[in-house]
């Protein structure tokens, strides 16, 4: 548990907080005062008091300095799994899945007060001398907070988290994120899931109202962006590492999906 002020005081050797960098853990970022902008996967999100960002491991983000105040809860998935078990833990972590729903939530005044109460309880527990109950109590507070935020995030019914297709969707997403440089075809992934491309398309359509191909392109493009921003590889090297035999096709693919050339994107987000 750290404050936004503490984040800006840190000077890690591998990156600055105000530069794009990838997360190796999960983060709940709760704005408690003021306004500002936070960048997640190269998209700017304005925020105000009562905004919450749920960020999963692997996304790229950066802070923008402001006079706002906030609290960050930082944890790894094992912290959740030890309390809930893997199956229920994975369900809770869908709050952080930006492909299902936006990573930003704006809380009502009532819910914000509830969240503040949980944060205060969490803070008190953090400041106490650690004993055999400390971790369990923290996990319980975190689970309650995640559950309240997940309920808020899904109450408008635009995300069908109870659909029978959700498990298949998550499997498809994981396969793409693991094999994105190997294939950009729905058939490649449908075969591994022992379903037809048509069924796979229905799975994605029912879960996030997109085609399976558009989801593949979205994930592949994001992974390419990570390489452009977080590595010193040349554009040609990135093209081959991304599974393209011809750098020209890589250039066309990236520009089709972003409206920018790879060099233009790299310059903007340096």
Tab-separated table of C-alpha atoms in Angstrom:
chain	number	residue	atom	x	y	z
A	1	UNK	CA	0.000	0.000	0.000
A	2	UNK	CA	1.637	3.255	-1.152
A	3	UNK	CA	0.482	6.813	-1.765
A	4	UNK	CA	0.815	8.653	-5.056
A	5	UNK	CA	3.227	11.025	-3.345
A	6	UNK	CA	5.449	8.084	-2.383
A	7	UNK	CA	5.377	6.801	-5.973
A	8	UNK	CA	6.840	10.041	-7.269
A	9	UNK	CA	9.566	10.004	-4.625
A	10	UNK	CA	10.811	6.608	-5.794
A	11	UNK	CA	13.696	6.590	-8.269
A	12	UNK	CA	14.049	3.002	-9.515
A	13	UNK	CA	17.090	2.268	-11.656
A	14	UNK	CA	15.190	0.662	-14.537
A	15	UNK	CA	12.561	3.315	-15.262
A	16	UNK	CA	10.999	6.579	-14.195
A	17	UNK	CA	7.405	6.587	-12.996
A	18	UNK	CA	6.533	9.281	-15.560
A	19	UNK	CA	7.736	7.096	-18.454
A	20	UNK	CA	5.945	4.127	-20.000
A	21	UNK	CA	6.849	0.908	-18.176
A	22	UNK	CA	5.326	-2.571	-17.899
A	23	UNK	CA	3.842	-3.886	-14.694
A	24	UNK	CA	4.975	-7.175	-13.161
A	25	UNK	CA	2.117	-7.150	-10.624
A	26	UNK	CA	-1.523	-6.065	-10.181
A	27	UNK	CA	-2.492	-2.554	-9.070
A	28	UNK	CA	-5.606	-0.865	-7.730
A	29	UNK	CA	-5.056	2.892	-8.064
A	30	UNK	CA	-7.680	4.930	-6.167
A	31	UNK	CA	-7.828	8.718	-6.623
A	32	UNK	CA	-8.745	10.394	-3.321
A	33	UNK	CA	-8.257	14.069	-4.237
A	34	UNK	CA	-7.790	16.286	-7.293
A	35	UNK	CA	-7.682	15.672	-11.034
A	36	UNK	CA	-5.124	14.418	-13.504
A	37	UNK	CA	-4.278	11.973	-16.284
A	38	UNK	CA	-3.052	8.409	-16.143
A	39	UNK	CA	-1.777	6.530	-19.202
A	40	UNK	CA	-2.566	2.837	-19.677
A	41	UNK	CA	-1.348	0.947	-22.753
A	42	UNK	CA	-0.591	4.296	-24.427
A	43	UNK	CA	-4.091	5.696	-23.930
A	44	UNK	CA	-4.683	8.724	-21.693
A	45	UNK	CA	-7.453	8.463	-19.082
A	46	UNK	CA	-8.534	11.638	-17.252
A	47	UNK	CA	-9.354	11.088	-13.593
A	48	UNK	CA	-10.861	12.858	-10.618
A	49	UNK	CA	-11.668	12.117	-6.987
A	50	UNK	CA	-13.457	8.775	-6.903
A	51	UNK	CA	-11.793	7.308	-10.002
A	52	UNK	CA	-10.301	3.835	-9.665
A	53	UNK	CA	-7.905	2.181	-12.124
A	54	UNK	CA	-7.546	-1.604	-12.104
A	55	UNK	CA	-4.301	-2.623	-13.815
A	56	UNK	CA	-3.202	-6.178	-14.515
A	57	UNK	CA	0.260	-7.612	-14.789
A	58	UNK	CA	1.746	-7.033	-18.241
A	59	UNK	CA	0.106	-3.722	-19.143
A	60	UNK	CA	2.193	-0.633	-19.775
A	61	UNK	CA	1.387	2.520	-17.851
A	62	UNK	CA	2.847	5.832	-16.779
A	63	UNK	CA	2.056	8.508	-14.222
A	64	UNK	CA	1.650	12.185	-15.017
A	65	UNK	CA	2.586	14.548	-12.216
A	66	UNK	CA	-0.259	16.585	-10.723
A	67	UNK	CA	-1.466	17.934	-7.382
A	68	UNK	CA	-3.857	15.014	-7.019
A	69	UNK	CA	-3.668	12.439	-4.232
A	70	UNK	CA	-4.230	8.725	-4.382
A	71	UNK	CA	-3.554	5.308	-2.933
A	72	UNK	CA	-2.160	2.259	-4.711
A	73	UNK	CA	-2.656	-1.331	-3.590
A	74	UNK	CA	0.014	-3.469	-5.244
A	75	UNK	CA	-0.045	-7.270	-5.176
A	76	UNK	CA	0.707	-10.447	-7.104
A	77	UNK	CA	-1.884	-13.063	-8.019
A	78	UNK	CA	-0.596	-15.518	-5.415
A	79	UNK	CA	-1.717	-13.107	-2.698
A	80	UNK	CA	-5.290	-13.612	-3.946
A	81	UNK	CA	-4.997	-17.330	-4.719
A	82	UNK	CA	-3.828	-18.183	-1.188
A	83	UNK	CA	-7.036	-16.682	0.184
A	84	UNK	CA	-9.623	-17.698	-2.409
A	85	UNK	CA	-8.149	-20.644	-4.248
A	86	UNK	CA	-7.152	-20.511	-7.899
A	87	UNK	CA	-10.626	-20.791	-9.483
A	88	UNK	CA	-12.275	-18.069	-7.403
A	89	UNK	CA	-9.071	-16.010	-7.536
A	90	UNK	CA	-9.053	-16.013	-11.320
A	91	UNK	CA	-12.671	-14.861	-11.273
A	92	UNK	CA	-11.768	-11.939	-8.996
A	93	UNK	CA	-8.859	-10.947	-11.219
A	94	UNK	CA	-11.241	-10.340	-14.140
A	95	UNK	CA	-11.767	-6.908	-12.593
A	96	UNK	CA	-8.306	-6.155	-14.015
A	97	UNK	CA	-8.950	-7.494	-17.526
A	98	UNK	CA	-8.997	-4.397	-19.735
A	99	UNK	CA	-10.046	-6.459	-22.759
A	100	UNK	CA	-13.388	-7.229	-21.107
A	101	UNK	CA	-14.052	-3.754	-19.724
A	102	UNK	CA	-12.284	-0.403	-19.353
A	103	UNK	CA	-9.607	-0.278	-16.625
A	104	UNK	CA	-11.220	2.921	-15.321
A	105	UNK	CA	-14.190	3.114	-12.939
A	106	UNK	CA	-15.794	6.316	-11.651
A	107	UNK	CA	-17.383	5.638	-8.278
A	108	UNK	CA	-20.553	7.150	-6.876
A	109	UNK	CA	-20.151	9.257	-3.738
A	110	UNK	CA	-21.651	6.455	-1.647
A	111	UNK	CA	-19.376	3.736	-3.016
A	112	UNK	CA	-16.334	6.009	-2.733
A	113	UNK	CA	-17.015	6.393	0.998
A	114	UNK	CA	-17.194	2.602	1.325
A	115	UNK	CA	-13.892	2.264	-0.523
A	116	UNK	CA	-12.289	4.918	1.690
A	117	UNK	CA	-13.430	3.000	4.771
A	118	UNK	CA	-11.806	-0.200	3.482
A	119	UNK	CA	-8.604	1.694	2.654
A	120	UNK	CA	-8.491	3.161	6.154
A	121	UNK	CA	-8.934	-0.300	7.674
A	122	UNK	CA	-6.225	-1.628	5.365
A	123	UNK	CA	-3.923	1.232	6.368
A	124	UNK	CA	-4.475	0.602	10.087
A	125	UNK	CA	-3.666	-3.078	9.620
A	126	UNK	CA	-0.520	-2.161	7.654
A	127	UNK	CA	0.705	0.091	10.451
A	128	UNK	CA	0.162	-2.515	13.172
A	129	UNK	CA	2.918	-4.886	14.183
A	130	UNK	CA	2.740	-7.940	11.936
A	131	UNK	CA	1.483	-11.202	13.376
A	132	UNK	CA	0.044	-14.485	12.070
A	133	UNK	CA	-3.290	-12.771	11.241
A	134	UNK	CA	-1.968	-9.792	9.268
A	135	UNK	CA	-1.802	-11.317	5.776
A	136	UNK	CA	-5.201	-12.991	6.091
A	137	UNK	CA	-6.866	-9.758	7.178
A	138	UNK	CA	-5.245	-7.836	4.310
A	139	UNK	CA	-6.363	-10.481	1.807
A	140	UNK	CA	-9.896	-10.256	3.152
A	141	UNK	CA	-9.975	-6.463	2.814
A	142	UNK	CA	-8.586	-6.730	-0.717
A	143	UNK	CA	-11.151	-9.373	-1.684
A	144	UNK	CA	-14.036	-7.220	-0.388
A	145	UNK	CA	-12.677	-4.212	-2.277
A	146	UNK	CA	-12.255	-6.159	-5.527
A	147	UNK	CA	-15.754	-7.651	-5.189
A	148	UNK	CA	-17.372	-4.239	-4.651
A	149	UNK	CA	-15.506	-2.745	-7.615
A	150	UNK	CA	-16.277	-5.733	-9.853
A	151	UNK	CA	-19.982	-5.459	-9.031
A	152	UNK	CA	-19.869	-1.769	-9.912
A	153	UNK	CA	-17.946	-2.413	-13.111
A	154	UNK	CA	-20.415	-5.015	-14.393
A	155	UNK	CA	-23.734	-3.599	-13.219
A	156	UNK	CA	-24.531	-1.860	-16.525
A	157	UNK	CA	-24.759	-5.305	-18.203
A	158	UNK	CA	-22.502	-4.322	-21.104
A	159	UNK	CA	-20.094	-7.055	-20.076
A	160	UNK	CA	-21.500	-10.546	-19.843
A	161	UNK	CA	-19.309	-12.010	-17.132
A	162	UNK	CA	-21.778	-14.807	-16.409
A	163	UNK	CA	-21.936	-16.016	-19.983
A	164	UNK	CA	-21.224	-19.698	-20.597
A	165	UNK	CA	-18.533	-18.532	-23.014
A	166	UNK	CA	-16.395	-16.628	-20.484
A	167	UNK	CA	-14.014	-19.520	-19.716
A	168	UNK	CA	-13.477	-20.117	-23.425
A	169	UNK	CA	-12.922	-16.425	-24.020
A	170	UNK	CA	-10.248	-16.296	-21.306
A	171	UNK	CA	-8.551	-19.383	-22.737
A	172	UNK	CA	-8.536	-17.750	-26.189
A	173	UNK	CA	-7.131	-14.535	-24.764
A	174	UNK	CA	-4.365	-16.419	-22.938
A	175	UNK	CA	-3.449	-18.360	-26.065
A	176	UNK	CA	-3.134	-15.178	-28.116
A	177	UNK	CA	-0.999	-13.491	-25.465
A	178	UNK	CA	1.285	-16.545	-25.368
A	179	UNK	CA	1.473	-17.166	-29.143
A	180	UNK	CA	0.788	-13.764	-30.696
A	181	UNK	CA	4.034	-13.805	-32.697
A	182	UNK	CA	3.298	-17.286	-34.073
A	183	UNK	CA	-0.095	-16.722	-35.676
A	184	UNK	CA	-2.705	-14.045	-36.333
A	185	UNK	CA	-5.440	-16.382	-37.579
A	186	UNK	CA	-8.525	-17.495	-35.668
A	187	UNK	CA	-8.175	-21.003	-37.146
A	188	UNK	CA	-4.808	-21.463	-35.398
A	189	UNK	CA	-6.371	-20.856	-31.980
A	190	UNK	CA	-9.699	-22.575	-32.674
A	191	UNK	CA	-7.858	-25.836	-33.419
A	192	UNK	CA	-6.088	-25.704	-30.060
A	193	UNK	CA	-9.421	-25.148	-28.328
A	194	UNK	CA	-11.069	-28.003	-30.267
A	195	UNK	CA	-13.812	-25.730	-31.605
A	196	UNK	CA	-14.622	-24.278	-35.026
A	197	UNK	CA	-13.618	-20.720	-36.020
A	198	UNK	CA	-17.341	-19.900	-36.156
A	199	UNK	CA	-17.861	-21.030	-32.558
A	200	UNK	CA	-14.770	-19.089	-31.509
A	201	UNK	CA	-16.163	-15.981	-33.156
A	202	UNK	CA	-19.454	-16.475	-31.282
A	203	UNK	CA	-17.517	-16.797	-28.014
A	204	UNK	CA	-15.784	-13.454	-28.505
A	205	UNK	CA	-18.894	-11.755	-29.875
A	206	UNK	CA	-20.975	-12.858	-26.886
A	207	UNK	CA	-18.348	-11.749	-24.369
A	208	UNK	CA	-17.044	-8.392	-25.661
A	209	UNK	CA	-19.084	-7.793	-28.830
A	210	UNK	CA	-16.070	-8.035	-31.134
A	211	UNK	CA	-14.937	-10.564	-33.728
A	212	UNK	CA	-12.213	-13.080	-32.925
A	213	UNK	CA	-9.984	-11.501	-35.584
A	214	UNK	CA	-10.364	-8.031	-34.081
A	215	UNK	CA	-9.349	-9.377	-30.671
A	216	UNK	CA	-6.281	-11.042	-32.175
A	217	UNK	CA	-5.321	-7.799	-33.935
A	218	UNK	CA	-5.857	-5.784	-30.751
A	219	UNK	CA	-3.597	-8.020	-28.676
A	220	UNK	CA	-0.927	-8.345	-31.373
A	221	UNK	CA	-0.858	-4.581	-31.909
A	222	UNK	CA	-0.515	-3.956	-28.176
A	223	UNK	CA	2.375	-6.419	-27.940
A	224	UNK	CA	4.102	-4.680	-30.856
A	225	UNK	CA	3.626	-1.344	-29.078
A	226	UNK	CA	5.338	-2.811	-26.008
A	227	UNK	CA	8.351	-3.773	-28.122
A	228	UNK	CA	8.491	-0.352	-29.767
A	229	UNK	CA	8.416	1.511	-26.454
A	230	UNK	CA	10.173	-0.839	-24.044
A	231	UNK	CA	13.049	-2.110	-26.203
A	232	UNK	CA	15.832	-0.654	-28.321
A	233	UNK	CA	15.213	-3.139	-31.154
A	234	UNK	CA	15.128	-1.735	-34.682
A	235	UNK	CA	11.824	-1.689	-36.568
A	236	UNK	CA	13.060	-4.531	-38.777
A	237	UNK	CA	14.048	-6.615	-35.753
A	238	UNK	CA	10.637	-6.012	-34.183
A	239	UNK	CA	8.936	-7.016	-37.445
A	240	UNK	CA	10.697	-10.397	-37.495
A	241	UNK	CA	10.235	-10.919	-33.741
A	242	UNK	CA	6.515	-10.244	-34.215
A	243	UNK	CA	6.216	-13.051	-36.765
A	244	UNK	CA	6.280	-11.068	-40.007
A	245	UNK	CA	8.394	-12.410	-42.869
A	246	UNK	CA	8.437	-9.034	-44.600
A	247	UNK	CA	8.966	-5.725	-42.727
A	248	UNK	CA	6.757	-4.012	-45.323
A	249	UNK	CA	3.792	-6.156	-44.304
A	250	UNK	CA	4.566	-5.397	-40.657
A	251	UNK	CA	4.536	-1.674	-41.426
A	252	UNK	CA	1.175	-1.943	-43.240
A	253	UNK	CA	-0.358	-4.061	-40.464
A	254	UNK	CA	0.679	-1.678	-37.701
A	255	UNK	CA	-0.414	1.428	-39.581
A	256	UNK	CA	-3.787	-0.160	-40.426
A	257	UNK	CA	-4.439	-0.803	-36.731
A	258	UNK	CA	-3.033	2.417	-35.255
A	259	UNK	CA	-3.070	5.023	-38.079
A	260	UNK	CA	0.617	5.589	-37.264
A	261	UNK	CA	3.834	4.124	-38.600
A	262	UNK	CA	5.954	2.148	-36.107
A	263	UNK	CA	8.522	4.972	-36.060
A	264	UNK	CA	5.855	7.608	-35.456
A	265	UNK	CA	4.395	5.621	-32.560
A	266	UNK	CA	7.847	5.102	-31.025
A	267	UNK	CA	8.652	8.821	-31.232
A	268	UNK	CA	5.353	9.859	-29.645
A	269	UNK	CA	5.658	7.462	-26.700
A	270	UNK	CA	9.355	7.673	-25.933
